[in-house]
Coordinates of C-alpha atoms in Angstrom, one line a residue:
Chain A
M1 CA 84.7 63.1 -46.6
T2 CA 84.6 66.0 -48.6
T3 CA 86.1 68.4 -45.1
D4 CA 89.1 69.9 -46.5
F5 CA 90.7 70.3 -43.0
A6 CA 94.5 69.6 -44.8
N7 CA 94.4 73.3 -46.2
T8 CA 93.0 74.0 -44.0
D9 CA 95.9 76.9 -43.4
E10 CA 95.7 78.4 -47.2
N11 CA 92.6 78.7 -45.7
S12 CA 92.2 80.6 -43.7
T13 CA 94.8 83.0 -44.9
R14 CA 92.2 83.2 -48.0
T15 CA 89.9 86.6 -48.4
H16 CA 88.1 84.7 -51.5
M17 CA 86.5 82.0 -52.2
S18 CA 85.3 81.2 -55.6
V19 CA 81.3 80.4 -55.8
S20 CA 79.9 78.7 -58.8
V21 CA 76.3 79.4 -58.7
W22 CA 73.1 77.6 -60.7
R23 CA 71.8 80.5 -62.8
G24 CA 68.8 80.6 -65.2
E25 CA 64.8 79.6 -64.9
G26 CA 63.7 76.0 -65.6
D27 CA 65.3 73.6 -67.8
S28 CA 68.3 76.2 -69.6
G29 CA 71.3 77.7 -67.2
A30 CA 74.6 77.0 -66.4
F31 CA 76.8 78.0 -63.3
Q32 CA 78.2 81.8 -62.5
Q33 CA 81.1 82.1 -60.9
F34 CA 81.9 84.9 -57.4
Q35 CA 84.2 86.0 -55.8
V36 CA 82.8 86.0 -52.2
P37 CA 85.0 87.8 -49.5
A38 CA 85.9 84.9 -47.1
Q39 CA 85.1 85.2 -43.4
E40 CA 85.9 83.8 -39.7
S41 CA 83.0 81.8 -39.7
Q42 CA 80.3 81.9 -42.1
T43 CA 77.5 79.8 -43.7
I44 CA 76.6 79.1 -47.4
L45 CA 73.4 81.0 -46.5
D46 CA 75.6 84.1 -46.0
V47 CA 77.4 83.5 -49.0
V48 CA 74.2 83.3 -51.1
A49 CA 73.3 86.8 -48.8
W50 CA 76.1 88.3 -50.0
I51 CA 76.3 87.4 -53.7
Q52 CA 72.6 88.6 -53.8
Q53 CA 73.0 91.9 -51.7
P54 CA 75.8 93.4 -51.9
S55 CA 76.6 91.5 -55.4
D56 CA 73.6 90.4 -57.4
P57 CA 70.2 91.5 -56.6
T58 CA 68.5 89.1 -60.0
L59 CA 70.0 85.9 -57.5
S60 CA 66.5 84.1 -56.8
Y61 CA 67.2 81.7 -53.7
R62 CA 64.9 80.2 -50.7
Y63 CA 65.2 80.7 -46.6
A64 CA 63.2 81.0 -44.2
C65 CA 64.7 81.0 -39.9
R66 CA 68.3 80.5 -41.3
V67 CA 68.6 78.7 -38.1
G68 CA 68.4 75.1 -39.2
M69 CA 64.7 74.7 -37.8
C70 CA 62.3 75.4 -40.9
G71 CA 64.3 73.7 -44.2
S72 CA 63.8 75.8 -46.8
C73 CA 67.3 76.9 -47.6
A74 CA 68.2 73.3 -49.1
M75 CA 70.3 73.1 -51.8
M76 CA 72.9 71.2 -53.3
V77 CA 76.8 71.6 -51.9
N78 CA 79.5 70.5 -53.9
G79 CA 76.9 67.8 -55.0
K80 CA 75.1 67.1 -51.9
P81 CA 71.8 67.7 -50.4
R82 CA 71.9 70.6 -46.4
W83 CA 70.8 72.4 -45.3
T84 CA 72.7 75.9 -46.3
C85 CA 72.3 78.0 -42.8
R86 CA 73.9 74.7 -40.7
T87 CA 76.7 74.3 -43.3
H88 CA 79.7 76.0 -42.1
V89 CA 81.5 77.4 -44.9
K90 CA 85.2 75.7 -43.5
K91 CA 83.4 72.2 -43.8
V92 CA 82.7 72.3 -47.6
L93 CA 85.7 74.1 -49.1
Q94 CA 87.5 72.9 -51.2
Q95 CA 90.7 74.6 -52.3
G96 CA 88.6 77.4 -52.3
R97 CA 86.1 76.9 -54.3
L98 CA 82.0 76.2 -53.5
E99 CA 79.6 75.2 -56.2
I100 CA 76.4 76.4 -55.0
A101 CA 73.4 74.4 -57.1
P102 CA 69.6 74.2 -56.2
L103 CA 68.0 70.7 -54.8
R104 CA 68.4 67.7 -57.0
N105 CA 65.2 66.0 -58.1
L106 CA 63.0 69.2 -58.4
P107 CA 62.2 71.0 -61.6
V108 CA 63.7 74.3 -61.1
I109 CA 61.9 78.3 -61.1
K110 CA 64.5 80.3 -60.7
D111 CA 68.8 80.3 -60.0
L112 CA 68.4 78.3 -56.6
A113 CA 64.8 77.6 -56.2
A114 CA 63.4 75.1 -56.5
D115 CA 60.1 73.5 -57.1
M116 CA 58.9 71.8 -54.4
T117 CA 55.0 71.4 -55.6
E118 CA 56.3 67.8 -56.6
F119 CA 56.8 66.6 -53.1
F120 CA 53.9 67.8 -51.6
D121 CA 51.3 65.9 -54.2
K122 CA 53.6 62.6 -53.4
W123 CA 53.4 63.4 -50.4
V124 CA 49.3 63.7 -50.1
K125 CA 49.5 60.6 -52.5
A126 CA 51.2 58.5 -49.9
E127 CA 48.4 59.0 -48.2
A128 CA 50.7 61.0 -46.0
V129 CA 48.1 62.4 -44.0
F130 CA 46.3 62.9 -41.3
H131 CA 42.6 60.9 -41.3
P132 CA 40.4 61.8 -38.2
S133 CA 38.7 58.1 -36.7
K134 CA 36.8 60.6 -33.6
T135 CA 35.6 63.3 -33.9
R136 CA 35.6 66.3 -30.9
D137 CA 32.9 64.9 -29.3
D138 CA 34.7 61.7 -28.5
A139 CA 36.3 60.8 -26.0
I140 CA 40.8 62.0 -26.5
E141 CA 42.1 58.9 -26.9
P142 CA 44.7 57.9 -25.2
I143 CA 48.8 57.4 -26.5
N144 CA 51.0 54.9 -24.2
P145 CA 54.2 56.5 -25.0
A146 CA 55.7 53.3 -24.2
N147 CA 53.8 51.9 -26.4
P148 CA 55.8 50.2 -29.1
K149 CA 53.4 51.6 -32.6
R150 CA 54.2 55.1 -30.6
I151 CA 57.6 55.0 -30.2
A152 CA 58.1 53.7 -33.9
A153 CA 55.9 56.2 -35.4
S154 CA 58.3 59.1 -32.6
A155 CA 61.3 58.6 -34.0
A156 CA 60.2 59.5 -37.3
I157 CA 57.4 62.5 -36.4
E158 CA 61.0 65.2 -36.5
C159 CA 60.1 66.1 -40.1
I160 CA 60.3 68.8 -41.4
N161 CA 59.9 68.1 -45.2
C162 CA 63.4 70.0 -46.6
A163 CA 64.0 68.3 -49.3
V164 CA 67.2 66.9 -48.4
C165 CA 66.5 63.6 -48.9
Y166 CA 64.5 63.4 -51.4
A167 CA 67.3 65.3 -53.3
A168 CA 69.9 62.9 -52.2
C169 CA 67.8 59.2 -52.8
D170 CA 68.9 57.8 -56.2
A171 CA 65.1 55.6 -56.7
V172 CA 62.9 59.5 -57.0
S173 CA 65.8 59.9 -59.8
A174 CA 65.1 56.5 -61.6
N175 CA 61.7 56.3 -61.9
S176 CA 59.5 59.7 -61.2
E177 CA 56.5 58.4 -59.5
Y178 CA 58.4 56.9 -57.4
L179 CA 56.9 58.2 -53.6
G180 CA 60.3 59.8 -52.0
P181 CA 61.7 59.5 -48.8
A182 CA 59.9 62.1 -46.7
A183 CA 56.9 61.0 -48.2
L184 CA 57.3 57.4 -47.0
N185 CA 59.1 58.0 -43.4
R186 CA 55.2 60.0 -42.7
A187 CA 53.3 57.6 -43.9
W188 CA 54.8 54.9 -42.1
T189 CA 54.4 57.1 -39.0
L190 CA 50.9 57.2 -39.9
L191 CA 50.5 53.7 -40.0
N192 CA 51.6 53.5 -36.5
D193 CA 49.5 56.1 -35.2
E194 CA 45.9 55.3 -33.5
R195 CA 44.3 58.1 -33.5
D196 CA 44.3 57.3 -37.6
S197 CA 41.9 55.8 -39.3
A198 CA 42.9 55.3 -43.4
N199 CA 45.1 52.3 -42.9
S200 CA 44.0 50.1 -45.6
E201 CA 43.6 53.3 -47.8
R202 CA 47.7 54.4 -47.0
L203 CA 48.8 50.8 -47.6
Q204 CA 46.8 50.5 -50.7
A205 CA 48.8 53.9 -51.8
V206 CA 52.5 52.5 -51.1
S207 CA 51.8 49.1 -52.3
G208 CA 52.1 50.5 -56.0
V209 CA 54.7 50.7 -58.9
G210 CA 55.3 54.1 -57.0
G211 CA 55.4 52.9 -53.6
C212 CA 58.1 51.8 -51.1
H213 CA 59.2 48.4 -52.8
N214 CA 61.3 50.5 -55.2
C215 CA 63.1 51.9 -52.6
H216 CA 67.2 50.1 -53.1
S217 CA 67.9 50.9 -49.1
Q218 CA 70.8 52.7 -50.9
Q219 CA 69.7 54.5 -46.9
G220 CA 71.1 58.7 -49.1
C221 CA 68.0 60.4 -46.9
M222 CA 69.5 58.8 -43.8
N223 CA 72.7 60.0 -44.6
Y224 CA 71.3 63.2 -45.3
C225 CA 69.2 63.8 -43.0
P226 CA 69.4 67.4 -41.1
N227 CA 67.0 65.9 -38.3
E228 CA 68.9 61.8 -37.9
L229 CA 66.2 60.5 -39.1
N230 CA 65.9 57.3 -40.9
P231 CA 63.4 57.5 -43.8
T232 CA 64.8 53.4 -44.9
A233 CA 63.9 52.1 -41.3
S234 CA 60.5 53.5 -41.8
I235 CA 60.1 52.2 -45.0
A236 CA 61.5 48.8 -44.9
G237 CA 58.2 48.9 -42.4
L238 CA 56.3 49.7 -44.7
K239 CA 57.7 47.0 -46.9
R240 CA 56.6 44.4 -44.2
A241 CA 53.2 46.3 -43.7
T242 CA 52.7 45.7 -47.2
L243 CA 53.6 42.5 -47.5
K244 CA 51.0 41.2 -44.6
H245 CA 48.8 43.1 -45.5
L246 CA 48.7 41.5 -49.5
L247 CA 49.0 38.1 -47.5
G248 CA 46.5 38.8 -45.3
W249 CA 47.9 38.7 -41.4
R250 CA 45.5 40.2 -39.5
D251 CA 48.3 42.3 -37.3
Chain Q
M1 CA 83.2 59.1 -61.6
I2 CA 81.0 58.9 -59.0
R3 CA 79.0 62.0 -58.0
P4 CA 79.2 63.5 -55.2
H5 CA 76.2 62.2 -53.0
R6 CA 76.9 59.0 -53.3
S7 CA 80.4 59.2 -51.9
H8 CA 79.1 57.0 -49.0
P9 CA 79.5 52.9 -48.3
L10 CA 76.3 52.3 -48.7
W11 CA 75.1 53.6 -51.8
Y12 CA 78.4 51.1 -52.8
A13 CA 76.9 48.1 -51.0
F14 CA 73.8 48.9 -53.6
L15 CA 76.4 49.5 -56.2
L16 CA 78.2 46.4 -56.0
H17 CA 75.0 44.4 -55.2
R18 CA 72.6 45.3 -58.7
L19 CA 76.3 45.3 -60.9
S20 CA 76.6 41.4 -59.3
G21 CA 73.6 40.7 -59.9
L22 CA 73.4 41.7 -64.2
A23 CA 76.5 40.1 -64.3
L24 CA 75.4 36.8 -63.0
A25 CA 72.4 37.7 -64.7
V26 CA 73.9 38.4 -67.9
L27 CA 76.9 34.9 -67.7
L28 CA 73.6 32.5 -67.2
P29 CA 72.3 32.4 -70.2
F30 CA 76.2 31.7 -71.6
H31 CA 76.2 29.0 -68.0
F32 CA 73.4 26.9 -69.0
Y33 CA 74.7 27.5 -72.6
V34 CA 77.2 24.9 -72.1
L35 CA 75.9 22.4 -70.2
A36 CA 72.7 22.3 -72.7
L37 CA 76.1 21.3 -74.3
A38 CA 76.5 17.4 -72.3
L39 CA 73.3 16.3 -73.6
T40 CA 73.1 17.3 -77.3
E41 CA 77.5 18.0 -78.4
P42 CA 79.2 15.6 -75.4
D43 CA 82.4 16.5 -77.8
R44 CA 81.8 20.1 -77.9
F45 CA 81.1 19.9 -73.5
G46 CA 84.2 17.9 -73.2
E47 CA 86.3 20.0 -74.6
F48 CA 84.3 23.7 -72.7
I49 CA 85.7 21.8 -69.4
E50 CA 89.2 21.8 -70.6
W51 CA 89.5 24.9 -70.3
V52 CA 89.3 25.2 -66.7
D53 CA 92.5 23.6 -66.5
Y54 CA 94.3 27.4 -67.7
P55 CA 94.7 29.9 -64.9
L56 CA 92.9 32.9 -66.2
V57 CA 89.8 30.8 -66.5
K58 CA 90.2 29.4 -63.0
F59 CA 91.1 33.7 -62.3
A60 CA 88.2 34.0 -64.3
E61 CA 86.1 31.5 -62.0
F62 CA 86.7 32.6 -58.5
G63 CA 85.8 36.2 -60.2
L64 CA 81.9 34.9 -60.7
V65 CA 82.2 32.6 -57.6
F66 CA 82.7 36.1 -55.8
L67 CA 80.4 37.8 -57.8
L68 CA 77.5 35.1 -56.8
A69 CA 79.5 35.1 -53.2
V70 CA 79.1 38.7 -53.1
H71 CA 75.2 39.0 -54.4
F72 CA 74.3 36.1 -52.1
F73 CA 75.7 38.0 -48.6
G74 CA 74.4 41.4 -50.1
G75 CA 70.9 39.4 -50.1
L76 CA 70.3 38.2 -46.8
R77 CA 71.9 41.7 -45.6
L78 CA 68.8 43.2 -47.7
I79 CA 66.6 40.2 -46.3
A80 CA 67.6 41.2 -42.9
L81 CA 67.4 44.9 -43.5
E82 CA 63.8 44.9 -43.2
F83 CA 62.4 42.1 -42.0
L84 CA 64.3 42.1 -39.1
P85 CA 64.1 45.3 -36.3
W86 CA 66.5 48.0 -37.3
S87 CA 69.9 47.8 -36.8
P88 CA 72.4 50.5 -37.0
L89 CA 75.8 48.7 -37.9
Q90 CA 73.9 49.1 -41.1
K91 CA 77.3 50.2 -42.4
T92 CA 79.1 46.9 -40.7
Y93 CA 77.3 44.2 -42.2
A94 CA 77.6 46.0 -46.0
A95 CA 81.5 44.3 -44.9
I96 CA 80.7 41.7 -42.9
A97 CA 79.0 40.8 -46.3
A98 CA 81.8 41.9 -48.7
S99 CA 84.4 39.9 -47.1
A100 CA 82.6 37.0 -46.9
S101 CA 82.4 36.8 -49.8
F102 CA 85.7 37.1 -50.4
L103 CA 86.5 34.4 -47.9
I104 CA 84.1 31.9 -50.2
A105 CA 85.3 33.1 -53.7
R106 CA 88.7 32.7 -52.5
A107 CA 88.0 28.7 -51.1
F108 CA 86.5 28.4 -54.5
F109 CA 90.1 29.4 -56.4
L110 CA 92.5 27.6 -53.3
S111 CA 90.8 25.2 -54.2
A112 CA 90.1 24.9 -58.2
I113 CA 94.4 25.6 -58.1
Chain P
M1 CA 59.8 50.2 -60.9
L2 CA 58.1 47.5 -58.4
D3 CA 54.8 46.7 -57.1
V4 CA 54.2 44.5 -53.9
R5 CA 53.4 41.2 -56.0
L6 CA 56.7 41.8 -57.9
Y7 CA 59.0 42.8 -54.3
L8 CA 56.8 40.0 -52.8
L9 CA 58.1 37.8 -56.1
Q10 CA 61.5 38.6 -55.5
R11 CA 62.0 38.3 -51.7
L12 CA 60.4 34.5 -52.0
S13 CA 62.6 33.5 -55.7
A14 CA 65.5 34.4 -52.9
M15 CA 64.8 33.1 -50.2
V16 CA 64.4 29.8 -51.6
M17 CA 67.8 30.5 -53.5
A18 CA 69.2 30.9 -50.7
P19 CA 70.0 26.8 -49.4
L20 CA 70.5 26.3 -52.8
V21 CA 73.5 29.0 -53.7
L22 CA 75.3 27.7 -50.8
V23 CA 75.0 24.5 -51.4
H24 CA 76.1 24.8 -54.9
I25 CA 79.4 26.8 -54.1
A26 CA 79.8 24.0 -51.9
V27 CA 79.9 21.5 -54.2
M28 CA 82.1 23.4 -56.9
I29 CA 84.6 24.1 -54.1
Y30 CA 84.7 20.0 -54.2
A31 CA 84.3 19.0 -57.4
V32 CA 87.1 21.5 -58.7
Q33 CA 89.8 20.8 -56.7
D34 CA 92.8 17.7 -58.5
G35 CA 91.0 19.1 -61.5
L36 CA 87.5 19.4 -63.4
T37 CA 86.4 16.9 -66.2
A38 CA 83.2 16.2 -68.2
T39 CA 83.3 12.9 -67.7
E40 CA 83.6 13.7 -63.8
I41 CA 81.0 16.2 -64.4
L42 CA 78.1 13.7 -65.8
S43 CA 78.9 10.4 -64.1
R44 CA 78.3 12.6 -60.2
T45 CA 74.7 13.9 -62.4
Q46 CA 73.1 11.9 -65.0
G47 CA 70.7 9.6 -63.4
S48 CA 70.0 11.5 -60.7
L49 CA 66.7 12.2 -59.6
L50 CA 68.1 14.4 -56.8
W51 CA 70.6 16.7 -58.8
A52 CA 67.5 17.1 -61.3
L53 CA 65.2 18.2 -58.2
F54 CA 67.6 20.6 -56.4
Y55 CA 69.0 22.5 -60.3
G56 CA 65.8 22.2 -61.8
S57 CA 63.7 24.2 -59.1
F58 CA 67.1 26.4 -58.6
V59 CA 66.5 27.6 -62.2
M60 CA 63.3 27.7 -61.5
A61 CA 63.6 30.3 -58.7
V62 CA 66.7 32.0 -60.4
S63 CA 64.6 32.6 -63.8
V64 CA 62.3 34.1 -61.4
H65 CA 64.5 36.5 -59.4
A66 CA 66.4 37.4 -62.3
A67 CA 63.6 38.3 -64.4
I68 CA 62.8 40.4 -62.0
G69 CA 65.9 42.4 -61.1
L70 CA 67.0 43.0 -64.9
R71 CA 63.4 44.6 -65.1
V72 CA 64.5 47.3 -61.8
I73 CA 66.9 47.3 -64.1
V74 CA 66.1 48.1 -67.2
F75 CA 63.3 50.6 -66.5
E76 CA 65.8 52.7 -64.2
V77 CA 68.3 52.6 -66.9
A78 CA 67.0 52.6 -69.9
R79 CA 63.8 54.4 -69.0
L80 CA 61.6 51.6 -70.2
K81 CA 57.6 51.5 -69.6
G82 CA 54.8 50.1 -70.3
P83 CA 53.9 47.0 -72.6
A84 CA 57.5 47.7 -73.8
L85 CA 58.9 46.9 -70.4
T86 CA 56.5 43.5 -69.4
L87 CA 57.4 42.2 -73.0
F88 CA 61.2 42.4 -71.7
T89 CA 59.9 40.9 -68.1
W90 CA 58.3 37.3 -70.1
A91 CA 61.0 37.6 -72.4
A92 CA 63.4 37.4 -69.4
F93 CA 61.8 34.9 -67.3
V94 CA 60.9 32.8 -70.2
G95 CA 64.2 32.1 -71.7
L96 CA 66.1 31.9 -68.3
L97 CA 63.6 29.0 -68.0
Y98 CA 63.7 27.4 -71.3
L99 CA 67.7 27.1 -71.1
G100 CA 67.9 26.4 -67.7
M101 CA 65.8 23.1 -68.2
Q102 CA 67.8 22.6 -70.3
A103 CA 70.6 22.2 -69.0
V104 CA 69.3 20.2 -66.0
Y105 CA 68.2 17.7 -68.7
A106 CA 71.0 17.8 -70.4
V107 CA 73.5 17.3 -67.6
T108 CA 71.2 15.1 -65.5
A109 CA 69.2 12.7 -68.8
S110 CA 70.7 9.1 -68.2

């Protein structure tokens, strides 16, 4: 949608890119422009690293694996939440310009580093936490991989808590108590986990004013999830489960 | 000016559903008020109904029927999304909902003119 | 913002209205053919228990559905919260119910 292929020739002859980077602490700040050398092949993370290393060491940002496994480098790139290590500059460059900002819907610590505290607090609040039903002295629970519940859980468990979905979600922006797509997605996987013992608490947790019923199915979460997960579908599952629970329907 | 992260089809489907619902909710009291005149002020009721002969009014009514149909089909899409097994055809359903709404509103318009 | 109960009411009222909306649109398409007059409308609806029940249930369902829908909008967009939000929701429900039932009575009373 924002690929700039029409200007590819222009891009390949360009020597520098104009990169706007959010600078500031907490609520205050502004975009600062940098002229970054264009390489044949570079990611947005390469761009940010170039700014911080030879150009401006005061730039704060997060990354770890730089190969698309950890989710630490998630930022807003031209207004869309992405993993910067897996975003090729040529795919998002707009007439030689880039805009890089910290993840939306989260408080900013400094520059490109967002405060993930509320994201993880909501994870716990949604009971997206495993509650064992057995001790080490009990027999191991046999889990049949063909069980529909296991299939449902497995389809959603690859979440690495990068908060891209949380940044994309307008229901999160509109409701500060909304638990968000990631936490609810995880709650859904645990709801389907045969080994878990806290389903009653979990359904309560996702039925309140911040619960799954705030989702408007805009599907921004699944649109942007770099792991191709589908929190909207998980949340739909939670909606069904909470209704069944409310109406006293035994599963 | 739509924010970049919103520029995907299913966000527009959401927007259409929300705006159509809002418009219907706001216009409904007026609709009820005019109908209630049938009892209290039958002559005024008659006068209001005479407005339907004007082409611009017919076009506005087409708009209203479109809003109702869009909200209805969009609602069906949401109920299907939430209660039926997940389908990868979400964008297709949104397109079908919008087209069906237009066709129904068009049927109304052709009947009205 | 919705909790599970309001969500249920919203979806239930929607499902009640689904057939009613289709019938209403079909009736409108039929009724506007060859022009529309007040006499035409009232000759069909006045004294009709069927239309009274049909539109009465429609008004009941839409009052619930629209009140909850508006609640979500004023919460998300206007940031209305707490008692003010509850008051708004009830006011919308009662307002639509009252005006709607008045309209139903006006066109079906004989």
